[in-house]
PDB file of C-alpha atoms in Angstrom:
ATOM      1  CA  UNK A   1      22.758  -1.528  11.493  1.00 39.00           C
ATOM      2  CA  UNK A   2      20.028  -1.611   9.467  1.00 41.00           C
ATOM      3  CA  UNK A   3      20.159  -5.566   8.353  1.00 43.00           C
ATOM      4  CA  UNK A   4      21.014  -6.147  12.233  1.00 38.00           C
ATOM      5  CA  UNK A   5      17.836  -5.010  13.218  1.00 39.00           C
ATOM      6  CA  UNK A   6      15.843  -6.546   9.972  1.00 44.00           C
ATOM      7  CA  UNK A   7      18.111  -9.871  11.151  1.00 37.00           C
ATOM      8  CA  UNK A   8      16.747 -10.006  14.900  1.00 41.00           C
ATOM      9  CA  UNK A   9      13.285  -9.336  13.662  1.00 42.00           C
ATOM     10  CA  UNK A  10      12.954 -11.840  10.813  1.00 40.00           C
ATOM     11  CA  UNK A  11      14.757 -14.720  12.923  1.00 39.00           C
ATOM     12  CA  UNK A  12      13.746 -14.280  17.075  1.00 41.00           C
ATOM     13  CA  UNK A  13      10.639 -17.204  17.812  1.00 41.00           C
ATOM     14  CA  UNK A  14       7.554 -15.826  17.298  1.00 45.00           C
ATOM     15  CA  UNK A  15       6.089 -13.434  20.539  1.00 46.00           C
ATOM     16  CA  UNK A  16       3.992 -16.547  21.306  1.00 54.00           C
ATOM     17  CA  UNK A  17       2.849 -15.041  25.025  1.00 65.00           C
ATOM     18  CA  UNK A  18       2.061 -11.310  23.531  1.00 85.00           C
ATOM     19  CA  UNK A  19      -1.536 -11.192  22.418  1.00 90.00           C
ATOM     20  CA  UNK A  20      -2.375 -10.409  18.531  1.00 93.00           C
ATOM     21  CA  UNK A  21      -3.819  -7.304  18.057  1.00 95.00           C
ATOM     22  CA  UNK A  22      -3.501  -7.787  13.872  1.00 96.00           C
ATOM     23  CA  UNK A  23      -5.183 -10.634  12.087  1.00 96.00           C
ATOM     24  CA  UNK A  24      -4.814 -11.398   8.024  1.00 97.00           C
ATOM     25  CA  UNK A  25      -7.140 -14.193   7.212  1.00 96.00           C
ATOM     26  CA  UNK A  26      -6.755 -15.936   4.250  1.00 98.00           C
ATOM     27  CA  UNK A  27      -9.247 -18.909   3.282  1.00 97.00           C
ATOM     28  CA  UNK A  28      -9.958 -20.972   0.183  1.00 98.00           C
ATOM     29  CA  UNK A  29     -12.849 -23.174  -0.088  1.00 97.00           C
ATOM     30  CA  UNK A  30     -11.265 -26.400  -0.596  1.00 97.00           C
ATOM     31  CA  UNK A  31      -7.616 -27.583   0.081  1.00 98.00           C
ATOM     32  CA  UNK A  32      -6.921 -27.557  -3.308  1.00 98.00           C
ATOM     33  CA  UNK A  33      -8.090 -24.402  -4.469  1.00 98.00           C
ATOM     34  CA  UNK A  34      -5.539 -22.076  -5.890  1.00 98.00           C
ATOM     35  CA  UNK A  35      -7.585 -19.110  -5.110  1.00 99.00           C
ATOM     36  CA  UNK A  36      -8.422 -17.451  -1.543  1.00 98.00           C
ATOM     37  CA  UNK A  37      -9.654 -14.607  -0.096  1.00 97.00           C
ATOM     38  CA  UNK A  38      -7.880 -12.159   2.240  1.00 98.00           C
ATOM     39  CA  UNK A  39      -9.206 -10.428   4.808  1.00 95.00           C
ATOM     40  CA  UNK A  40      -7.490  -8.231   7.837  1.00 95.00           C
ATOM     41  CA  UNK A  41      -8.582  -7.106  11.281  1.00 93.00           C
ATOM     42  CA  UNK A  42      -7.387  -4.754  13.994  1.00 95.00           C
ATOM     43  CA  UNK A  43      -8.352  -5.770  18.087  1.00 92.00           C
ATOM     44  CA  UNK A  44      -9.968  -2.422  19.226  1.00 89.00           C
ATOM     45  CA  UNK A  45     -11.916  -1.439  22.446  1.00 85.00           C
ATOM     46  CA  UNK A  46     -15.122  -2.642  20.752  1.00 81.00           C
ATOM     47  CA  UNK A  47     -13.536  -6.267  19.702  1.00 85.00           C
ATOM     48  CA  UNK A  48     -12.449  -7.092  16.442  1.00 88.00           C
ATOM     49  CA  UNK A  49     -12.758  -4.865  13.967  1.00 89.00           C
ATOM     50  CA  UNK A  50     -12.044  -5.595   9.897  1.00 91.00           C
ATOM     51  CA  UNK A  51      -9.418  -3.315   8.084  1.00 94.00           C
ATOM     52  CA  UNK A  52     -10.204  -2.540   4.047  1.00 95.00           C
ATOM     53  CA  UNK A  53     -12.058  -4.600   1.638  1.00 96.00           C
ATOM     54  CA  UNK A  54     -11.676  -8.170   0.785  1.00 96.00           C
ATOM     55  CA  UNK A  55      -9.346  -9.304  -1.414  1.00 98.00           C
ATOM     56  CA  UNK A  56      -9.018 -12.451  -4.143  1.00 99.00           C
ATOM     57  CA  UNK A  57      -5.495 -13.967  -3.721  1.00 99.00           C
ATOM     58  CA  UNK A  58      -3.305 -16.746  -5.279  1.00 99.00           C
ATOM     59  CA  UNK A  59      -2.029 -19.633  -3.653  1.00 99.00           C
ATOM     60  CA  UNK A  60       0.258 -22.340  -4.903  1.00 98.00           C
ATOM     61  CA  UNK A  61      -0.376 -24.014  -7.387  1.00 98.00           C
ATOM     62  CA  UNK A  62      -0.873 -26.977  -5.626  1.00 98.00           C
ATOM     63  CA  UNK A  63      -3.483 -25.141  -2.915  1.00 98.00           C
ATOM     64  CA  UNK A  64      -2.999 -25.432   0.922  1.00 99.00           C
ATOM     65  CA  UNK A  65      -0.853 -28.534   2.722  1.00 98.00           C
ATOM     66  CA  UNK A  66      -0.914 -28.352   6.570  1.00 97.00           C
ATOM     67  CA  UNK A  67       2.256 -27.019   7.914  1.00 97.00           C
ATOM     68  CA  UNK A  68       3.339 -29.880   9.818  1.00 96.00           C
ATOM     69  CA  UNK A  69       3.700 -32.225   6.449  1.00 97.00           C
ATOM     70  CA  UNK A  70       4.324 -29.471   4.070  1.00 98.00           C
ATOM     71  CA  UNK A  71       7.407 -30.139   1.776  1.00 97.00           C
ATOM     72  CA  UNK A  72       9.914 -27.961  -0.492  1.00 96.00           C
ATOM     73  CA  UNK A  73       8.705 -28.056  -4.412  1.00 95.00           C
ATOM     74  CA  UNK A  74       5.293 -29.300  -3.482  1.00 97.00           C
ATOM     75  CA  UNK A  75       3.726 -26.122  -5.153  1.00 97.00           C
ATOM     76  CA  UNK A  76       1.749 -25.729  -1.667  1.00 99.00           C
ATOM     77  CA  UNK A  77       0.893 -22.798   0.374  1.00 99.00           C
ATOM     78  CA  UNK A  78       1.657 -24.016   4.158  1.00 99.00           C
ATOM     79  CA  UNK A  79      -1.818 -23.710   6.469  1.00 98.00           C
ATOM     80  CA  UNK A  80      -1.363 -22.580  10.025  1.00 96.00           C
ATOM     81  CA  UNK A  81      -1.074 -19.451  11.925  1.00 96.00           C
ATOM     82  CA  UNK A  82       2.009 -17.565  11.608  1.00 98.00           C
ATOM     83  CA  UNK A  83       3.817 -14.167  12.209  1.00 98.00           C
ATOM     84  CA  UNK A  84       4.774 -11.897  10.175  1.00 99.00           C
ATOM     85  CA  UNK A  85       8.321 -10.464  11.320  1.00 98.00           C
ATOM     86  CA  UNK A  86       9.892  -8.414   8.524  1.00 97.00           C
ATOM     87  CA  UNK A  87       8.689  -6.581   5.222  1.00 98.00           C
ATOM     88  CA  UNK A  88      10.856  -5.906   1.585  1.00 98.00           C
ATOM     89  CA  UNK A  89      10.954  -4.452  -1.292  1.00 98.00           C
ATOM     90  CA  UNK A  90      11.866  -2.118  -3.815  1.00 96.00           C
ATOM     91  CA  UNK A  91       8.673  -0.060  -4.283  1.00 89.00           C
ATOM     92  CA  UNK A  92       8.186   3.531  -2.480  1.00 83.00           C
ATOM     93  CA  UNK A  93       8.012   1.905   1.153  1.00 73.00           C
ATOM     94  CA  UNK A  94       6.717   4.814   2.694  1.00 78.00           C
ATOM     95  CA  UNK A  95       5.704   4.537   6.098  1.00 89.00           C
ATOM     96  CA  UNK A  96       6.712   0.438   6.652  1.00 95.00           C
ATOM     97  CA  UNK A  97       6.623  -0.355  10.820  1.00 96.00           C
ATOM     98  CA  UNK A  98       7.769  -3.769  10.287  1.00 97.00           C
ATOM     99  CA  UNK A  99      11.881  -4.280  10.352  1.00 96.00           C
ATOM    100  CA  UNK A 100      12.350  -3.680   6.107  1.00 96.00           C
ATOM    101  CA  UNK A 101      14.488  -4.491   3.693  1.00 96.00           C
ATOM    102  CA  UNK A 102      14.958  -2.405   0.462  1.00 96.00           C
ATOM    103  CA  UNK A 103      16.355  -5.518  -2.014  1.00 97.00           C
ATOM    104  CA  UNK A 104      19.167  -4.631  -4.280  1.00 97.00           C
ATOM    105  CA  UNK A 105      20.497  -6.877  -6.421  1.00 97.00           C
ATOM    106  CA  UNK A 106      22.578  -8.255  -4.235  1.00 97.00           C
ATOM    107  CA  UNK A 107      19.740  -9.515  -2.065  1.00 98.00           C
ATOM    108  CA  UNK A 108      19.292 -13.518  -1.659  1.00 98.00           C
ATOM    109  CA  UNK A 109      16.779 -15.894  -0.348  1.00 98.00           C
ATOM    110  CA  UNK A 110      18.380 -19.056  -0.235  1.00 98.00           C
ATOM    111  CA  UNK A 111      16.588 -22.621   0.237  1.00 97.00           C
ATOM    112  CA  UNK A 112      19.421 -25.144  -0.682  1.00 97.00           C
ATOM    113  CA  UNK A 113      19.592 -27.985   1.859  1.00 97.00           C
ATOM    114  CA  UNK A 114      22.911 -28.560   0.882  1.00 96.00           C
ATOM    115  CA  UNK A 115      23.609 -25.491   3.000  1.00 96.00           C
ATOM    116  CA  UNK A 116      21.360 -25.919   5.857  1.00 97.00           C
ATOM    117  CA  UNK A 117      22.810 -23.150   7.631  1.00 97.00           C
ATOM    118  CA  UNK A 118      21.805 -20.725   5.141  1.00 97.00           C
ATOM    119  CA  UNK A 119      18.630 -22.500   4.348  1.00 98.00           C
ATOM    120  CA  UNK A 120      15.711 -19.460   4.575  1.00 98.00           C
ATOM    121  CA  UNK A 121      18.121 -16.967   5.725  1.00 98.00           C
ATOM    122  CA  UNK A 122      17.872 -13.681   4.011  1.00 98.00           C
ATOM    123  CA  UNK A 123      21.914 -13.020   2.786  1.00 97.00           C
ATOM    124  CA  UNK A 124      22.662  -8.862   1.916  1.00 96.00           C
ATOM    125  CA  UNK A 125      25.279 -10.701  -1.134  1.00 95.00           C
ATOM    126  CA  UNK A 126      26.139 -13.926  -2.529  1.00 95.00           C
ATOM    127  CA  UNK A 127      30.087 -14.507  -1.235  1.00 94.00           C
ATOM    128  CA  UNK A 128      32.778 -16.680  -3.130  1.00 91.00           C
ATOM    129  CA  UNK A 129      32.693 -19.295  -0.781  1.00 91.00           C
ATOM    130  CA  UNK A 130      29.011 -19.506  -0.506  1.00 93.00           C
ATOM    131  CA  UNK A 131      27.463 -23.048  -0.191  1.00 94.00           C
ATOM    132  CA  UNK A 132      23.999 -22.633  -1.507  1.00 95.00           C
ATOM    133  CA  UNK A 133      23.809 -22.342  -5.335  1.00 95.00           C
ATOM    134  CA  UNK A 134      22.640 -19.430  -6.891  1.00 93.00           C
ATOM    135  CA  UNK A 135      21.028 -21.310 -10.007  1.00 87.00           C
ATOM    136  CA  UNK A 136      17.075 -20.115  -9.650  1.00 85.00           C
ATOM    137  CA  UNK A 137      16.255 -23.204  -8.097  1.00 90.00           C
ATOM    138  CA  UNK A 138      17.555 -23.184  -4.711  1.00 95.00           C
ATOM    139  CA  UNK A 139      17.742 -19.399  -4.486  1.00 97.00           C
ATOM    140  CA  UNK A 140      16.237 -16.596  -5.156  1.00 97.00           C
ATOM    141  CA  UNK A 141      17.720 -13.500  -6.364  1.00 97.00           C
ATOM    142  CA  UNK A 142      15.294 -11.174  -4.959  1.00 98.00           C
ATOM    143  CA  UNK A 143      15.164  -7.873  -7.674  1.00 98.00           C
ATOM    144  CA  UNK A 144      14.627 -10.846 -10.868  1.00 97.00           C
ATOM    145  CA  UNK A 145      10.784 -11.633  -9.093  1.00 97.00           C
ATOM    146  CA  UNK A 146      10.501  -7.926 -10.757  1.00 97.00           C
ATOM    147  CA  UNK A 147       6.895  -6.596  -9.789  1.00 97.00           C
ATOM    148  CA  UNK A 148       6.082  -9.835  -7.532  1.00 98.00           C
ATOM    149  CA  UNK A 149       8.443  -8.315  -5.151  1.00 98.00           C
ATOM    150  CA  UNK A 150       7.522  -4.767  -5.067  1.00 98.00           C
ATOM    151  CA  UNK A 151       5.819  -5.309  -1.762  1.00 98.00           C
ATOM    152  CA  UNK A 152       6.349  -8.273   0.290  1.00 98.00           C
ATOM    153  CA  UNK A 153       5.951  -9.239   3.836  1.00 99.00           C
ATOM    154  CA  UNK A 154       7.973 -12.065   4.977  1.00 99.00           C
ATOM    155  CA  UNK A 155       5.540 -15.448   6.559  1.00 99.00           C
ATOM    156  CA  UNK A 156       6.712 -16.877   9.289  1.00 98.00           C
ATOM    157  CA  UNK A 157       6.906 -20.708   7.867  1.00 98.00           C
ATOM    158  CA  UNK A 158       9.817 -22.424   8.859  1.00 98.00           C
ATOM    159  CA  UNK A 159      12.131 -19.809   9.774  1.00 98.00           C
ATOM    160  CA  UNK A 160      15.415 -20.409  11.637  1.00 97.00           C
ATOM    161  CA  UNK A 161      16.944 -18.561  14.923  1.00 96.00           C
ATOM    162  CA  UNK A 162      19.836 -17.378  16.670  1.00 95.00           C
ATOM    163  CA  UNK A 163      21.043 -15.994  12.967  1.00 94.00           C
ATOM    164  CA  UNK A 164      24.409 -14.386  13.069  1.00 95.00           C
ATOM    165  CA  UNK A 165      26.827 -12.847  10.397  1.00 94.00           C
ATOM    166  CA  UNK A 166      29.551 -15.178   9.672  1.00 92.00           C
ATOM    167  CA  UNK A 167      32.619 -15.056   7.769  1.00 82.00           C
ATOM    168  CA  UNK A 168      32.853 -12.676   4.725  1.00 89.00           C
ATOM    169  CA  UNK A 169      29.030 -11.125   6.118  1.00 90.00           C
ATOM    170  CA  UNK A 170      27.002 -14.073   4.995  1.00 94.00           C
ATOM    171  CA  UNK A 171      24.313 -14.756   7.411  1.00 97.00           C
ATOM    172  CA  UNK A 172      24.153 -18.066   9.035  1.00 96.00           C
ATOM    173  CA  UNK A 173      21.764 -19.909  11.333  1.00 96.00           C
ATOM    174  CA  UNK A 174      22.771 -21.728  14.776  1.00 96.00           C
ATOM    175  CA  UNK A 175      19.466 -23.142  14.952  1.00 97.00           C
ATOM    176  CA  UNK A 176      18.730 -23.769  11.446  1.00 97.00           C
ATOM    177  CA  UNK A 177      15.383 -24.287   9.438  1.00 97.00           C
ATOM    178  CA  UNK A 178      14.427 -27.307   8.737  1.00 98.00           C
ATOM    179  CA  UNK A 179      15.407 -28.224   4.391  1.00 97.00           C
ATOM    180  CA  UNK A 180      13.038 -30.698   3.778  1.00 97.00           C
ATOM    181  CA  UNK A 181       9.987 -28.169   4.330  1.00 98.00           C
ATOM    182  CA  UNK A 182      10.833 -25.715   2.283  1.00 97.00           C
ATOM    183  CA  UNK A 183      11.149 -21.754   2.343  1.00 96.00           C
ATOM    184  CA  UNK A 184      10.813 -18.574   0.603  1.00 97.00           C
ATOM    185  CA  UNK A 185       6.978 -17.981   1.851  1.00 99.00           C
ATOM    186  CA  UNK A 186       6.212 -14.758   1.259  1.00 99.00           C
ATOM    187  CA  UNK A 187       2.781 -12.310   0.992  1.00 99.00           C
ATOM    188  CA  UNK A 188       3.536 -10.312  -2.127  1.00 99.00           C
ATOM    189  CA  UNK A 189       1.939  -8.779  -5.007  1.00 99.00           C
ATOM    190  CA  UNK A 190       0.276 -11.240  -7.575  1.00 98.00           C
ATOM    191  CA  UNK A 191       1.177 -11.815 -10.776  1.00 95.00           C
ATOM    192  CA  UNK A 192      -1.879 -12.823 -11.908  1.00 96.00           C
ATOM    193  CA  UNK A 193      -1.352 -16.699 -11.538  1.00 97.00           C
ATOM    194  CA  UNK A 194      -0.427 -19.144  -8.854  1.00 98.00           C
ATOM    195  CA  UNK A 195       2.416 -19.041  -6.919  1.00 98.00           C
ATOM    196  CA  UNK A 196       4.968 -21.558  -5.764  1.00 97.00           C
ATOM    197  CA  UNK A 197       3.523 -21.285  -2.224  1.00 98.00           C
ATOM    198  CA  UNK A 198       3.402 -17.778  -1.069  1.00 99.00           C
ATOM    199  CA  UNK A 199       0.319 -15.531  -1.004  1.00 99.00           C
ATOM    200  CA  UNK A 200      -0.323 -13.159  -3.601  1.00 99.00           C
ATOM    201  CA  UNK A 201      -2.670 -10.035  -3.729  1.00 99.00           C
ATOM    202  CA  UNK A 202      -3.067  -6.910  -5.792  1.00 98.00           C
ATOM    203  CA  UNK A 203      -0.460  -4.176  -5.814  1.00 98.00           C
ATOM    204  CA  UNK A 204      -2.572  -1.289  -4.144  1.00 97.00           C
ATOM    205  CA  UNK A 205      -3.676  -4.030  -1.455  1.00 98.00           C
ATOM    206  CA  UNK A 206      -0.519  -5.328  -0.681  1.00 98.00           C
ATOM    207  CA  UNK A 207       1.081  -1.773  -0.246  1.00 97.00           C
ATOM    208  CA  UNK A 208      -1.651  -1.145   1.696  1.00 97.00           C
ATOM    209  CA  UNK A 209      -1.124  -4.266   3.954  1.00 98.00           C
ATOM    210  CA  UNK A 210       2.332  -3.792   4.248  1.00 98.00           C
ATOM    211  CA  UNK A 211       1.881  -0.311   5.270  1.00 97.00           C
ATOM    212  CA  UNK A 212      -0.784  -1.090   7.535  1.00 98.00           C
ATOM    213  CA  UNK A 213       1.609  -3.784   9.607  1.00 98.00           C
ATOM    214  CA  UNK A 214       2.677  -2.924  13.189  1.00 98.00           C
ATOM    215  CA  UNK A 215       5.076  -5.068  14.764  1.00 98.00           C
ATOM    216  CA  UNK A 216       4.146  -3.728  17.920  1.00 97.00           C
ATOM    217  CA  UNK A 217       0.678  -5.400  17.174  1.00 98.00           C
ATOM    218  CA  UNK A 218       1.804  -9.151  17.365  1.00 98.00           C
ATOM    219  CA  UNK A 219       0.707  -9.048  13.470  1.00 98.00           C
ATOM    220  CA  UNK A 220      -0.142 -12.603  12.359  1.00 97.00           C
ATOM    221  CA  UNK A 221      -1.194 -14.599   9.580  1.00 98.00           C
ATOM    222  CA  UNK A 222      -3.730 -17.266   9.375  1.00 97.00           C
ATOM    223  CA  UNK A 223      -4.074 -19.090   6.678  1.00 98.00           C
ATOM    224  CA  UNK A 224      -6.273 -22.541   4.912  1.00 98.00           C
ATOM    225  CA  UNK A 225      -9.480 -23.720   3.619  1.00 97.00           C
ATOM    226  CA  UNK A 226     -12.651 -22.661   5.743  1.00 94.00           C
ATOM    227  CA  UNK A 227     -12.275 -25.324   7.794  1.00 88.00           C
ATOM    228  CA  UNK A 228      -9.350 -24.315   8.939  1.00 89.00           C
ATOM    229  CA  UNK A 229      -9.685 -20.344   9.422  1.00 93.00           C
ATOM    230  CA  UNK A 230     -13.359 -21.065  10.407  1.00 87.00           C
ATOM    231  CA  UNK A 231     -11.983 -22.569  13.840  1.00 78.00           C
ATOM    232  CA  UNK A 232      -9.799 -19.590  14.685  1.00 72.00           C
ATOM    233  CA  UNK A 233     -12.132 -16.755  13.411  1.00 71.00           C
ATOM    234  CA  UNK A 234     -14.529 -18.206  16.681  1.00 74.00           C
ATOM    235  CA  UNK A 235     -11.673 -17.301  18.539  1.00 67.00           C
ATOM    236  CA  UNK A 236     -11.499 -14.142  17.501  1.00 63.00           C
ATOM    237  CA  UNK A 237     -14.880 -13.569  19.768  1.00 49.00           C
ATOM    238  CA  UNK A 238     -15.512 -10.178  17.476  1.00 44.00           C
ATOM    239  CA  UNK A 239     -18.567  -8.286  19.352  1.00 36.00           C
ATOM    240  CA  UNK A 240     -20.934  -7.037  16.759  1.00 32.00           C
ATOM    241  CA  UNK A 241     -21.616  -7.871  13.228  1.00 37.00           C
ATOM    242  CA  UNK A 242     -20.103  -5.134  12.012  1.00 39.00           C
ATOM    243  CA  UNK A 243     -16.379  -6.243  13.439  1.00 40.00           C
ATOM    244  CA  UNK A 244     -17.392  -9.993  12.610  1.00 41.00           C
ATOM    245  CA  UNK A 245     -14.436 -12.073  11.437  1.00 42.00           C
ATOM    246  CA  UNK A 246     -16.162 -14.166   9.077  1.00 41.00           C
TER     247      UNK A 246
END
């Protein structure tokens, strides 16, 4: 029951008409910085309010790529705004409101376009029959990424829908992602160097910001250069300095 409910969370479209009530802000100075700095905010009756200290972060390797013409392997952290549907992990949870997984090591993430229907679908075990290779290229065995994984919150880049358990239990996508953009995007804890296009952060801060996640708050990512965040931070309309999203 569990993975059904993770499943339905990780995989519906985003809650595009329900207004955000969480923002995490992550910019970088230049589209090619591997570095970036996180910040969070809460909507209260007095605006926009931040949450917690700032935090230095690790992109790819590669920096930022808008979303639209991001590719798999480019070593690029997609820039947009995203949800955030689903948490995992296999550090002391705690009090996690977002659908969670606990990984085990039979937990997958898949990104093999030779199995598009799997293609950034989270699978509970790898099954005889399964399609998508389980080499450490087009998969990822969730326990190996060891302390990286401790706390994660799944990005909603590229994610497929209407995901359903198919023969044997594997979970498979009737609207899949699409394979040449790539998958696996992930907030998690840093391992002190740049990523292959997730977000990274400090242990303490990224239990804190998975703890900290509501789903019933619309959470929502927002990530790029200051160009890009600068734009949606105005949006934010925050009503004092003191809740300023800057």
């Amino acid at each position: 029951m569990q993975d059904l409910l993770l499943m339905s969370a990780l995989l519906v479209p985003s809650r595009d008409a329900a207004p955000i009530e969480q923002a995490v802000i992550v910019t970088s100075a230049r589209w090619d910085s591997r570095r970036a700095t996180l910040r969070r905010f809460e909507r209260t009756g007095q605006g926009w309010v931040r949450q917690g200290r700032a935090v230095r972060a690790w992109l790819g390797s590669n920096g930022f790529a808008p979303a639209r013409t991001r590719r798999q392997n480019s070593g690029q952290t997609p820039a947009g705004v995203f949800d955030l549907p689903s948490a995992f992990g296999h550090g002391k949870s705690g009090s996690v409101s977002l659908p969670y997984h606990r990984i085990t090591p039979r937990s997958y993430w898949p990104y093999d376009p030779r199995d598009p229907y799997t293609y950034n679908v989270l699978q509970t075990k790898r099954i005889k029959s399964a399609r998508w290779r389980d080499d450490g290229q087009w998969s990822e065995r969730l326990l190996d990424y060891g302390r990286a994984y401790r706390y994660a919150v799944v990005i909603g880049y590229n994610l497929p829908e209407a995901v359903y358990r198919g023969p044997a239990g594997q979970w498979r996508a009737a609207r899949p992602a699409r394979t040449h953009k790539g998958g696996g995007i992930f907030l998690h804890v840093s391992r002190h160097r740049p990523t292959a296009g997730c977000v990274a952060i400090p242990q303490r801060a990224m239990r804190e910001v998975q703890r900290w996640l509501d789903p019933q708050a619309n959470p929502h990512i927002v990530m790029g250069p200051e160009a890009v965040t600068r734009d949606w931070r105005k949006r934010l309309r925050a009503t004092a300095s003191s809740s300023s999203v800057s």
